[in-house]
Short mmCIF file of C-alpha atoms (C1' of nucleotides) in Angstrom, two decimals:
data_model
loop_
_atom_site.label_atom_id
_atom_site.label_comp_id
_atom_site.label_asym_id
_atom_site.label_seq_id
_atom_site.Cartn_x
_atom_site.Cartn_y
_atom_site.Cartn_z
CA UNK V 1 110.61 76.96 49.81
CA UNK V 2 112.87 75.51 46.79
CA UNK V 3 116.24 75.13 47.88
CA UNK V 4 117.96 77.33 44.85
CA UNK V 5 115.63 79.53 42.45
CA UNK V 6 118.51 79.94 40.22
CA UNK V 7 119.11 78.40 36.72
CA UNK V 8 122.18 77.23 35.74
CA UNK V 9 124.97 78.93 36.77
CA UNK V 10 127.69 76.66 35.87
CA UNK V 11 127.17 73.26 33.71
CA UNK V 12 129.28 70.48 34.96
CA UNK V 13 129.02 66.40 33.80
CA UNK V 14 129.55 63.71 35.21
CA UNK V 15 130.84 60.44 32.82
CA UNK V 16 130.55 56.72 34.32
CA UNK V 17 131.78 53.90 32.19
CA UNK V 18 128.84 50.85 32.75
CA UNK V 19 130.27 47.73 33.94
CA UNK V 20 133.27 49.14 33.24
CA UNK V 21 136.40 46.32 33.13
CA UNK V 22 133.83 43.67 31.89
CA UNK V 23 132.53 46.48 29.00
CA UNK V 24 136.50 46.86 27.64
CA UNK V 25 136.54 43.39 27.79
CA UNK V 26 133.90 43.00 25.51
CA UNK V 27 135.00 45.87 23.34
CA UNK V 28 137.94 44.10 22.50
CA UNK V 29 136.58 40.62 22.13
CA UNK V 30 133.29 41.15 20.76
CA UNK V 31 132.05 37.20 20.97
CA UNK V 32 131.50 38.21 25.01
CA UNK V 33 128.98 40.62 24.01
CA UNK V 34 125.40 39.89 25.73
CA UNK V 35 127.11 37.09 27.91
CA UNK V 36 127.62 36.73 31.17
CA UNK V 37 130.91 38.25 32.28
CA UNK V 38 133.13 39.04 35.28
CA UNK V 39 136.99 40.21 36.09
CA UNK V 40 138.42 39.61 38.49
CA UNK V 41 139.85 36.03 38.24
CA UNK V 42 143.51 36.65 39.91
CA UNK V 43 141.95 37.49 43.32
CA UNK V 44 138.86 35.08 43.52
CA UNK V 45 136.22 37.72 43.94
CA UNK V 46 134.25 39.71 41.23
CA UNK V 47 135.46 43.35 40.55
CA UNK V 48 133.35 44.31 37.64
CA UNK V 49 130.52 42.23 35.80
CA UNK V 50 128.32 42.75 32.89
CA UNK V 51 124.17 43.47 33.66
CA UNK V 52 123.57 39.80 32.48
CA UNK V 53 125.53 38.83 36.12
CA UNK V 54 124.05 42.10 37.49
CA UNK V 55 120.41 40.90 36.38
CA UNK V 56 121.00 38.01 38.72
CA UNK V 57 121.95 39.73 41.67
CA UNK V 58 125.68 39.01 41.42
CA UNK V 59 127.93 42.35 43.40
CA UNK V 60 131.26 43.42 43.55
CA UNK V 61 133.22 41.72 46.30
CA UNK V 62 131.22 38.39 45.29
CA UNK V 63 133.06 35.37 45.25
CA UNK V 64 133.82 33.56 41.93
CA UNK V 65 132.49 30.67 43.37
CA UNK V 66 129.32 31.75 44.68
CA UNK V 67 128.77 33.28 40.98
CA UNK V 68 129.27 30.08 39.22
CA UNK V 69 126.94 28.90 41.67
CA UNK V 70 124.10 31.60 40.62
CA UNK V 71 125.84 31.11 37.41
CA UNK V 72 127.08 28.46 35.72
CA UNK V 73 127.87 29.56 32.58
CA UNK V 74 129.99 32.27 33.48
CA UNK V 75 133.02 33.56 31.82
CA UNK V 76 135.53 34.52 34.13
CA UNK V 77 138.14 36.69 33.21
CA UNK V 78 141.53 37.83 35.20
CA UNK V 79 141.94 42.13 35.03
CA UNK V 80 143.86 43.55 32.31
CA UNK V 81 144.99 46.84 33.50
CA UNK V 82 146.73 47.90 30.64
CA UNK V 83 143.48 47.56 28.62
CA UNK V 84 141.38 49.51 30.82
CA UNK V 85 143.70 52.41 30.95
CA UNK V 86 143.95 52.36 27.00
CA UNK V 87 140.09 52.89 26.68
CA UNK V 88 140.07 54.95 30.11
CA UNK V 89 142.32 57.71 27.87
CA UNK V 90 140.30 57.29 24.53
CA UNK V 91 137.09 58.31 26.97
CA UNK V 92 138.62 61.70 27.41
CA UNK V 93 140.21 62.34 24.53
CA UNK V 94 136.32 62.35 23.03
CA UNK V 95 135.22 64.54 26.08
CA UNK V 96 137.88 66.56 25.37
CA UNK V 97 136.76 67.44 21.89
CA UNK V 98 134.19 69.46 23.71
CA UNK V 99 135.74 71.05 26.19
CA UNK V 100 139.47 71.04 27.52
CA UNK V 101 137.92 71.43 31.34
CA UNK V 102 137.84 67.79 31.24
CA UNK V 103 139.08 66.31 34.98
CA UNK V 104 140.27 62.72 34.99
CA UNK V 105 138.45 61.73 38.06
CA UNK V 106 139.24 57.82 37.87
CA UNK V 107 139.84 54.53 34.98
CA UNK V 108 136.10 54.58 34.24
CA UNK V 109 134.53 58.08 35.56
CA UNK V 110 135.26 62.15 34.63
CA UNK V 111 133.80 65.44 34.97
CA UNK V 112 133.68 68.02 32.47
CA UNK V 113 132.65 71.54 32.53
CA UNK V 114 130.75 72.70 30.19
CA UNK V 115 130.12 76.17 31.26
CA UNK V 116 130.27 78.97 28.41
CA UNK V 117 130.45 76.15 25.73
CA UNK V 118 126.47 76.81 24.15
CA UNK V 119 127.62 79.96 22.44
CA UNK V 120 130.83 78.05 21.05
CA UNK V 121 129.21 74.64 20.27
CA UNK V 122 125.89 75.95 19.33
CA UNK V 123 124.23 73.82 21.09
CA UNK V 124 122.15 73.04 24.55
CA UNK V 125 124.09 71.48 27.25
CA UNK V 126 121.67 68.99 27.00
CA UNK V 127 122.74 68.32 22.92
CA UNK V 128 126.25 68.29 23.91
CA UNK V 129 125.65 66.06 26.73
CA UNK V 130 123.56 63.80 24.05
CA UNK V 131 126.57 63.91 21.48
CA UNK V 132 129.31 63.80 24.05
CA UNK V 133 127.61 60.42 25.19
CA UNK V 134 126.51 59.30 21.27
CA UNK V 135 130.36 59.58 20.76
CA UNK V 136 131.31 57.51 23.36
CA UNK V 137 128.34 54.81 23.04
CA UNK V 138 129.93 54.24 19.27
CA UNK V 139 133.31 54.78 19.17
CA UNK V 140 134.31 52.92 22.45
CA UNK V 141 131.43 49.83 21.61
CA UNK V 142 130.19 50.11 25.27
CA UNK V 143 127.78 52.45 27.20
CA UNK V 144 128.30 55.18 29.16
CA UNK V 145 125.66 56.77 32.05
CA UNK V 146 125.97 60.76 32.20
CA UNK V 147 124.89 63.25 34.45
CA UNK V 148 124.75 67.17 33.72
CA UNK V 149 124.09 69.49 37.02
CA UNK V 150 125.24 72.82 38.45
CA UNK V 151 128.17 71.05 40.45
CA UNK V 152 130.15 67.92 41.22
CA UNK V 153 127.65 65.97 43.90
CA UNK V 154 124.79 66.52 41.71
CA UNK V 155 126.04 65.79 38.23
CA UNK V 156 127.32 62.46 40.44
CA UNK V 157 123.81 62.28 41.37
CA UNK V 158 122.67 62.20 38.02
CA UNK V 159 124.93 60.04 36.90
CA UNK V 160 124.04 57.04 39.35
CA UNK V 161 120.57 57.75 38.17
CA UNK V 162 119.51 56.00 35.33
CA UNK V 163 121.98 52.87 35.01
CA UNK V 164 123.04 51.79 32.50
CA UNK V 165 123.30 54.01 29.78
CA UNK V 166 121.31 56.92 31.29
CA UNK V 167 121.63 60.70 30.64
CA UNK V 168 119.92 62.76 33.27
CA UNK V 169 120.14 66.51 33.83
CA UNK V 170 119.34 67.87 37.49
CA UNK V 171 118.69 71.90 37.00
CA UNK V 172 119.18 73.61 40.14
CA UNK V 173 115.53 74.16 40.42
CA UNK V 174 114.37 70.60 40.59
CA UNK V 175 116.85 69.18 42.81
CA UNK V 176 114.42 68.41 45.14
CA UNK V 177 112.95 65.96 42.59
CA UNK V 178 115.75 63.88 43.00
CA UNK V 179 116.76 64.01 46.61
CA UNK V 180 113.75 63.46 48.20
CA UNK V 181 114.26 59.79 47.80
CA UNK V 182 117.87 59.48 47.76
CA UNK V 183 119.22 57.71 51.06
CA UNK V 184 122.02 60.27 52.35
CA UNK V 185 124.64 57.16 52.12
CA UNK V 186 124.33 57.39 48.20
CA UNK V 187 125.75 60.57 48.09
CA UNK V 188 129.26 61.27 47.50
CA UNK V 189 131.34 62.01 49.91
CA UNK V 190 129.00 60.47 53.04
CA UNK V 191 129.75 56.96 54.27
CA UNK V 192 128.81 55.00 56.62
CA UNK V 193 130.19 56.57 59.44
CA UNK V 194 128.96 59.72 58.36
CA UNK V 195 125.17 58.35 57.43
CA UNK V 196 125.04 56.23 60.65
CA UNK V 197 125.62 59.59 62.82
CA UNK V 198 122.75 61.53 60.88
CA UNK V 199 120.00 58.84 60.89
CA UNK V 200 120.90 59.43 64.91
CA UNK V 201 119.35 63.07 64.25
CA UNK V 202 116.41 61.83 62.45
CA UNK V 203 118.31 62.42 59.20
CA UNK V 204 117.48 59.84 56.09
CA UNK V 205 117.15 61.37 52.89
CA UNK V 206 119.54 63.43 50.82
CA UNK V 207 116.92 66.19 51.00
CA UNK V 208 116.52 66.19 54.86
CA UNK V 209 119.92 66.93 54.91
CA UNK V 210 120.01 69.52 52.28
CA UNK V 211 117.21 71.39 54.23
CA UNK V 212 118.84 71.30 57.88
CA UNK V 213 119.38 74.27 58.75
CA UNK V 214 122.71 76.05 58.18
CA UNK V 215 123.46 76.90 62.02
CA UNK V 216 122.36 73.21 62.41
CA UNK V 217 125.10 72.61 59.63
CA UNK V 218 127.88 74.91 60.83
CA UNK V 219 127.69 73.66 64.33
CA UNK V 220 127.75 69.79 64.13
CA UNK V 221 129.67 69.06 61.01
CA UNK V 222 133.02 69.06 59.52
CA UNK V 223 133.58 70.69 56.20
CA UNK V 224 133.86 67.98 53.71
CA UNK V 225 130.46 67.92 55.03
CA UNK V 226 129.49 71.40 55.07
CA UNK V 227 130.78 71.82 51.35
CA UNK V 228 128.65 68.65 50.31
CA UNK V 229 125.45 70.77 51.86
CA UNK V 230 126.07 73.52 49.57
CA UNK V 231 126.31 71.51 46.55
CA UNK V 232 123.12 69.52 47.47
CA UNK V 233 121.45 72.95 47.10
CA UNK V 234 122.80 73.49 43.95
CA UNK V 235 126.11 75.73 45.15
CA UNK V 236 129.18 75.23 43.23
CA UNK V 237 131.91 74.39 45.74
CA UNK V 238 134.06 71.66 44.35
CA UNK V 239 136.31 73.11 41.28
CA UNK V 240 137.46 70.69 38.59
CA UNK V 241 140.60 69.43 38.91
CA UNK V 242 141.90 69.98 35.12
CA UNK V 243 145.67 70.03 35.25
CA UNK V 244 147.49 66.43 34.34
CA UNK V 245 148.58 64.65 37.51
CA UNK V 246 152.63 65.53 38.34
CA UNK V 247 152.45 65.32 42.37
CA UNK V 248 151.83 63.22 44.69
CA UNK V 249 151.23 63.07 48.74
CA UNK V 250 152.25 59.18 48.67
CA UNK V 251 152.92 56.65 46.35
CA UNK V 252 152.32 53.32 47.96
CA UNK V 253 152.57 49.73 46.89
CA UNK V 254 150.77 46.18 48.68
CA UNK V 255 150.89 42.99 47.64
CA UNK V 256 149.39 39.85 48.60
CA UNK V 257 150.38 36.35 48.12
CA UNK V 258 148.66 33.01 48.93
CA UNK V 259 148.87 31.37 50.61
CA UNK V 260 150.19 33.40 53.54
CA UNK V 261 154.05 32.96 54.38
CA UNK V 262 156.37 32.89 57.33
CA UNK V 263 159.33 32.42 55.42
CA UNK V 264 161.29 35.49 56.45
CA UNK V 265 163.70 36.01 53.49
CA UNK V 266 160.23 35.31 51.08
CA UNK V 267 158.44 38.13 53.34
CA UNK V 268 161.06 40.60 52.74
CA UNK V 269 161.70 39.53 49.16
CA UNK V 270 158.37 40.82 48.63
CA UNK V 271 158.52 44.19 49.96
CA UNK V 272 161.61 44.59 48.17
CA UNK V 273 159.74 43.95 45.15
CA UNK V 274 157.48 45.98 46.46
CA UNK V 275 159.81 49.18 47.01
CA UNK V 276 161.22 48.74 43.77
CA UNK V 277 158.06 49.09 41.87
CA UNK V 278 157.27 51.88 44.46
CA UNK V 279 160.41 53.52 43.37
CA UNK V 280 159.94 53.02 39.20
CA UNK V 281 156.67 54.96 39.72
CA UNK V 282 158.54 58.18 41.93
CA UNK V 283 161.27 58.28 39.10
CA UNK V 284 158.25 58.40 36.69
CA UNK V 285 157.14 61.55 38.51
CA UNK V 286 160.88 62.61 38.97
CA UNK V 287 159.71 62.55 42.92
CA UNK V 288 161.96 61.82 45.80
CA UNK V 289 160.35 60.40 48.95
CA UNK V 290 162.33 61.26 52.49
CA UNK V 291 160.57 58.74 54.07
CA UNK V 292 159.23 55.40 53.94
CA UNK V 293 156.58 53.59 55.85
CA UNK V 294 156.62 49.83 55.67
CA UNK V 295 154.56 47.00 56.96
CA UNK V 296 152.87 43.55 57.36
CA UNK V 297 149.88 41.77 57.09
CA UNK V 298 149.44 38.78 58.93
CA UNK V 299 146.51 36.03 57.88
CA UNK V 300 144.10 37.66 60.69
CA UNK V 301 144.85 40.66 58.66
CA UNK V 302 146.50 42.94 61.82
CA UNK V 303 149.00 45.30 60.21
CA UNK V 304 152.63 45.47 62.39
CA UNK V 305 154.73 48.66 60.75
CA UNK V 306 157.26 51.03 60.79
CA UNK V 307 158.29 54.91 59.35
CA UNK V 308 161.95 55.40 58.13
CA UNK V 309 163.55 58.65 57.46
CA UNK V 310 166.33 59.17 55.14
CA UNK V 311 169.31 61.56 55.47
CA UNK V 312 168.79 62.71 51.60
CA UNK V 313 165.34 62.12 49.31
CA UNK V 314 165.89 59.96 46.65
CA UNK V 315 164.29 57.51 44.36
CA UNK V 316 167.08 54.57 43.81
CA UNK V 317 165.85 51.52 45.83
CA UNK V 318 169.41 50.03 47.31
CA UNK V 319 168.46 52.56 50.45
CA UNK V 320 165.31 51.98 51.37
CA UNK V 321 166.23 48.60 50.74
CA UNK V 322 169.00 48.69 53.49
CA UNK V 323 166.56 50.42 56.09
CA UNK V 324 164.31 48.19 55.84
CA UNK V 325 166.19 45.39 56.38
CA UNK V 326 168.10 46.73 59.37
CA UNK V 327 164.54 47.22 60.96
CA UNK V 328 163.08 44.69 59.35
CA UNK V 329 163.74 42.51 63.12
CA UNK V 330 161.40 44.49 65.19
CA UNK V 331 158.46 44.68 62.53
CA UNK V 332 159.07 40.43 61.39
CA UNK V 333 157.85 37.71 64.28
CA UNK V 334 159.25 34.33 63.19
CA UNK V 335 156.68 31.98 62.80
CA UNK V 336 153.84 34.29 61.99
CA UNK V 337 152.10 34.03 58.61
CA UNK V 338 151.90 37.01 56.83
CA UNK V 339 149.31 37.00 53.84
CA UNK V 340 150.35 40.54 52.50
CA UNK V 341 153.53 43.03 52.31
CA UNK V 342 153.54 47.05 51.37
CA UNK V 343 155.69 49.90 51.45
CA UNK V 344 154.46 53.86 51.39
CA UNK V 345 156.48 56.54 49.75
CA UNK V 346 156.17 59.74 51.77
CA UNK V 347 157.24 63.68 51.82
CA UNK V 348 157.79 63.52 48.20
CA UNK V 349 160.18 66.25 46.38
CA UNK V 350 160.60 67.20 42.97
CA UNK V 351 164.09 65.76 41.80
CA UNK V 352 165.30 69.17 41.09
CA UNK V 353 164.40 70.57 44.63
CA UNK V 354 167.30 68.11 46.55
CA UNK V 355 169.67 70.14 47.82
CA UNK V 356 173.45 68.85 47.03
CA UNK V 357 174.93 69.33 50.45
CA UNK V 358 175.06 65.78 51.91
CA UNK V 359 177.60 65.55 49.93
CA UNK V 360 178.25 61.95 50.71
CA UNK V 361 174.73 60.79 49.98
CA UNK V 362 174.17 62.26 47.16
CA UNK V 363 177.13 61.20 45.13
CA UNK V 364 175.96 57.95 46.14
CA UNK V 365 173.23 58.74 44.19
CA UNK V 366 174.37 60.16 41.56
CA UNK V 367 176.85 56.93 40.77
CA UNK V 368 173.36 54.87 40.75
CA UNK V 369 171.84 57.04 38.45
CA UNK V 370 172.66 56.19 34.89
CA UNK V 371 172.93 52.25 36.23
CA UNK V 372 168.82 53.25 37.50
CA UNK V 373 168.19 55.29 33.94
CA UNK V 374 169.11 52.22 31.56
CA UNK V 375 167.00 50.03 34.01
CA UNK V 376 163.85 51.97 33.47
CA UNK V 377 164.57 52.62 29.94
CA UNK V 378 164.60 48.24 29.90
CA UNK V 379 161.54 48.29 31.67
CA UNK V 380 159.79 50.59 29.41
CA UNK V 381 161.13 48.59 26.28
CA UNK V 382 160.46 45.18 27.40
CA UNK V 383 157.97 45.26 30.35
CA UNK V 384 157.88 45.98 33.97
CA UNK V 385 160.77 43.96 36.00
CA UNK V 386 162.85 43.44 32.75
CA UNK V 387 165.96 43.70 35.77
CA UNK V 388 165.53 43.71 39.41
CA UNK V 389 167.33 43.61 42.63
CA UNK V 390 168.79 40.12 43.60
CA UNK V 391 166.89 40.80 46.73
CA UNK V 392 163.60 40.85 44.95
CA UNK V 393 164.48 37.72 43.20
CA UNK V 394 162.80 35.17 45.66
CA UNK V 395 159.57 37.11 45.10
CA UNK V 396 159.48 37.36 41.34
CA UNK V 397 159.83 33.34 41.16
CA UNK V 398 157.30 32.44 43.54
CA UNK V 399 154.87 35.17 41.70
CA UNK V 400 154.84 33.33 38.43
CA UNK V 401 152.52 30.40 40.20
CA UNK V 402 150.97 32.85 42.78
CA UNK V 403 148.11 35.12 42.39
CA UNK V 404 150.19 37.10 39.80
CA UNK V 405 148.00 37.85 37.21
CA UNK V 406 151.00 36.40 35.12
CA UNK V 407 151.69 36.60 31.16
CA UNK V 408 149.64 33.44 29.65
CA UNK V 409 150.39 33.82 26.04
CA UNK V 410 146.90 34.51 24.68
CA UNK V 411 145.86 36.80 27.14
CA UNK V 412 148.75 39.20 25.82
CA UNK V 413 145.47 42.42 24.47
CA UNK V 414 145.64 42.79 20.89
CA UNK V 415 145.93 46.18 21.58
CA UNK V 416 149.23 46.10 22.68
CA UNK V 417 150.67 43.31 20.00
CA UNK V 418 153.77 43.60 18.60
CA UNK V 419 154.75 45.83 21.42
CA UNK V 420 156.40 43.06 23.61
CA UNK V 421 155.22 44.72 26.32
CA UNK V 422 154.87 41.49 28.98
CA UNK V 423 158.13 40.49 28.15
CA UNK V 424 160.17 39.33 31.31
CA UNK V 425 163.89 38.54 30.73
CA UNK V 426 164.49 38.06 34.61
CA UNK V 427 168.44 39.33 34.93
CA UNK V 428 169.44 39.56 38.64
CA UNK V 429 172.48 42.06 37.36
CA UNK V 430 172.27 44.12 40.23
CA UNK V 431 173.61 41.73 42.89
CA UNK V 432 172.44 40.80 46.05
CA UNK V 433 171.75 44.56 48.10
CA UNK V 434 172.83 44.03 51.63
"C1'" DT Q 1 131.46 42.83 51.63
"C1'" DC Q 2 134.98 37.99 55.47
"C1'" DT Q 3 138.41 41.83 53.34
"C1'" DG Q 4 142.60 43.99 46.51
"C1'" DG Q 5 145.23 48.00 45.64
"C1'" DG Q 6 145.87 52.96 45.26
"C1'" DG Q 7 144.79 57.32 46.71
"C1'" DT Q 8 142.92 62.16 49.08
"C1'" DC Q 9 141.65 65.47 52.58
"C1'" DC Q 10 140.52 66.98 57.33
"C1'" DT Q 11 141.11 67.51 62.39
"C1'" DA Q 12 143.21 67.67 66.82
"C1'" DG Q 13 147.09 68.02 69.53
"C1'" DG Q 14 151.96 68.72 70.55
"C1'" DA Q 15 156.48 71.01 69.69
"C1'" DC Q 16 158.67 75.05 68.94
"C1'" DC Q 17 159.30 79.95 68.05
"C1'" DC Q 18 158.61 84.97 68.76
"C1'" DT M 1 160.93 83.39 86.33
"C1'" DC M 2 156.16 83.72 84.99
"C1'" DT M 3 152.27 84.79 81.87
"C1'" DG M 4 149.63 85.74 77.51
"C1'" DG M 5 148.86 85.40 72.64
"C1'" DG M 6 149.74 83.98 68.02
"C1'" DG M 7 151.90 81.51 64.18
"C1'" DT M 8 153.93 77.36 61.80
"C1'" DC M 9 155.11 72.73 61.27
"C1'" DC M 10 154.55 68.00 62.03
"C1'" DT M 11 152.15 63.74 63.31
"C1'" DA M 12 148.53 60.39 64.13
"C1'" DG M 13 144.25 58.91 63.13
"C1'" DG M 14 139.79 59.05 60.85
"C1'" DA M 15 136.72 59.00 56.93
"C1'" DC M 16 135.97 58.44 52.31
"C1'" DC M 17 136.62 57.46 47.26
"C1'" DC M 18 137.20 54.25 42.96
#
DNA sequence: TCTGGGGTCCTAGGACCC
DNA sequence: TCTGGGGTCCTAGGACCC
């Protein structure tokens, strides 16, 4: 019996960006088209590569070593963030041409819906799915793999299917075309976890599992799981996610360093440097965490950690700061090499929802404020970290021979010349926070 | 996969209230 | 003082994603 008779009920794609880090990087410096590239450089390990490295076996995760190995040739390149994200908002500014339901899933992926659009368009979903991709092929110089289904799990499906530069469409009536071979674990959504408990009920392909029964369903799983069932039958379940991005649960911030440290004042250097980036990002949102987790990494990679509450949200860094370091004693052990700091902002507020009773606090805050305001208006002029605390100061040093990705003129994208964006004056005006 | 960095959502259990 | 039932909030931990 076919799992869903019905046609298309709602037309949603699914946009991947090939290769996507090495692609931009060849978009922008055309002489590394058809060679064999990889980013990733700052860490030691590959995090995107072109299909020449692909061709030869080389993943993700790979070290750089290993590739020059497989590879000698290679051209190894450190990430450039600011690049990605230029080309990652181009992509849906040309989906958007099409349709305003356009969701901005992640740097190099988005869904659109396409639903109602033939009438407006004049076209198939299938020809706006072609020209959608044609635009993007030519305008961004690099290829994209598509996927148009009934929902959000099978337009991913499609999507993944033809690599690179694919377009598939999965109706709802021949989804069992495409799951019947699909190992569960490449669905969306399932991991390993997940996968390892269902090959325990005899469970392998994405099919099997889309044909279990629904008491089966209903009784033994939770429902991320029961909602990813539905879709594999072709349900729509999972609504776009169209609105721009104001909120957050957490805004969090990790760094590592090589090699590891045990230098106390270095170790909390860097998660000062750590909160204050934290902290630039919730005054970008106009959030205001009330609480703050905070932890650290040793070489064997075992996390030691602690949650601080504040009296009043806010997003000036001189409190956290001050918690952290009065705590900092029973989360530290002397001697210990730690390989990695972070901080998590929690229980975030809208700015405009603090309440002005602490009256104490929060004219506290409110002197920091326009001292806070011209430091992000710096940063935003001349580059992240124009200022910083003096307590950060020990970390941004060290980072200019660390793994910081660092400013090397010449690596400075074209895209952004002229705009001095990398710029780092390096004034410690704010004094040492205690 | 010998291991970056940034997120989300769900579930179970306890505290507390009526 | 005890018992029953129901609701809300918070927390910790798990699983998963790019």
């Amino acid at each position: 019996m076919p799992l869903s008779i019905r046609s298309f009920p709602r037309a949603i794609i699914h946009i991947d960006g090939d290769s996507f880090f090495a692609s931009c990087e060849a978009a922008v410096n055309p002489a590394l088209k058809g060679k064999p590239v990889v980013t990733g450089k700052e860490r030691g390990i590959a995090s995107s590569m072109s299909y020449e490295l692909k061709a030869m076996g080389v993943k993700r995760g790979m070290s750089l070593r290993e590739i020059k190995k497989i590879c000698p040739e290679v051209i190894i390149l450190p990430s450039d963030y600011e690049t990605y994200s230029l080309f990652s908002k181009r992509m849906y500014a040309i989906v958007r041409r099409y349709t305003e339901a356009v969701e901005e899933y992640s740097i190099d992926e988005c869904f659109a819906d396409l639903t109602g659009m033939r009438r407006s368009l004049r076209m198939s979903y299938e020809a706006i799915a072609e020209a959608i991709k044609h635009d993007l092929d030519t305008e961004l110089g690099m290829t994209f793999s598509i996927g148009l289904a009934p929902n959000k799990v099978l337009a991913k499906v499609g999507s993944k299917w033809k690599k690179p530069s694919g377009l598939t469409i999965i109706p709802a009536n021949r989804v069992e075309t495409y799951l019947s071979k699909l190992p569960i674990d490449k669905i969306w959504g399932i991991g390993p976890q997940t996968s390892a408990f269902l090959k325990q009920h005899g469970i392998q392909t994405s099919l099997q599992y889309a044909q279990k029964p629904v008491e089966w369903i209903d009784a033994n799983m939770s429902k991320p799981y029961r909602e990813i069932w539905h879709e594999l039958r072709g349900e729509f379940v999972y609504p776009l996610t169209t609105e721009e991005k104001h909120d957050y649960q957490s805004i969090s911030k990790t760094k590592t360093f090589t090699p590891a440290s045990a230098d106390k004042e270095f170790v909390f250097s860097q998660l000062s440097k750590n909160i204050e980036n934290a902290c630039i990002k919730a005054r970008r949102y106009e959030l205001a965490p009330k609480k703050i987790f905070f932890f650290l990494k040793t070489q064997e990679f075992r996390y030691s950690g602690l949650e601080l509450t504040l009296a009043t949200p806010q997003s000036l860094p001189n409190e956290f700061i001050r918690l952290v370091r009065e705590s900092f004693d029973k989360v530290y052990r002397p001697r210990t090499p730690y390989r990695a700091t972070g901080v998590v902002l929690m229980g975030l507020e809208h700015n405009k929802e603090i309440q002005m009773d602490l009256f104490g606090a929060v004219s506290e805050i409110i002197k920091w404020k326009p001292v806070y305001a011209a430091v992000d208006a710096m940063d935003s002029k001349f580059g992240k970290h124009t200022v910083y605390l003096g307590s950060t100061m020990k970390a941004m040093k060290r980072g200019a021979h660390t793994n910081e990705r660092g400013d090397a003129p010449g690596r400075t994208s074209k895209l952004f010349k002229g705009e001095n964006r990398r710029q780092r004056i390096g004034i410690p005006m704010l004094g040492e926070v205690k």
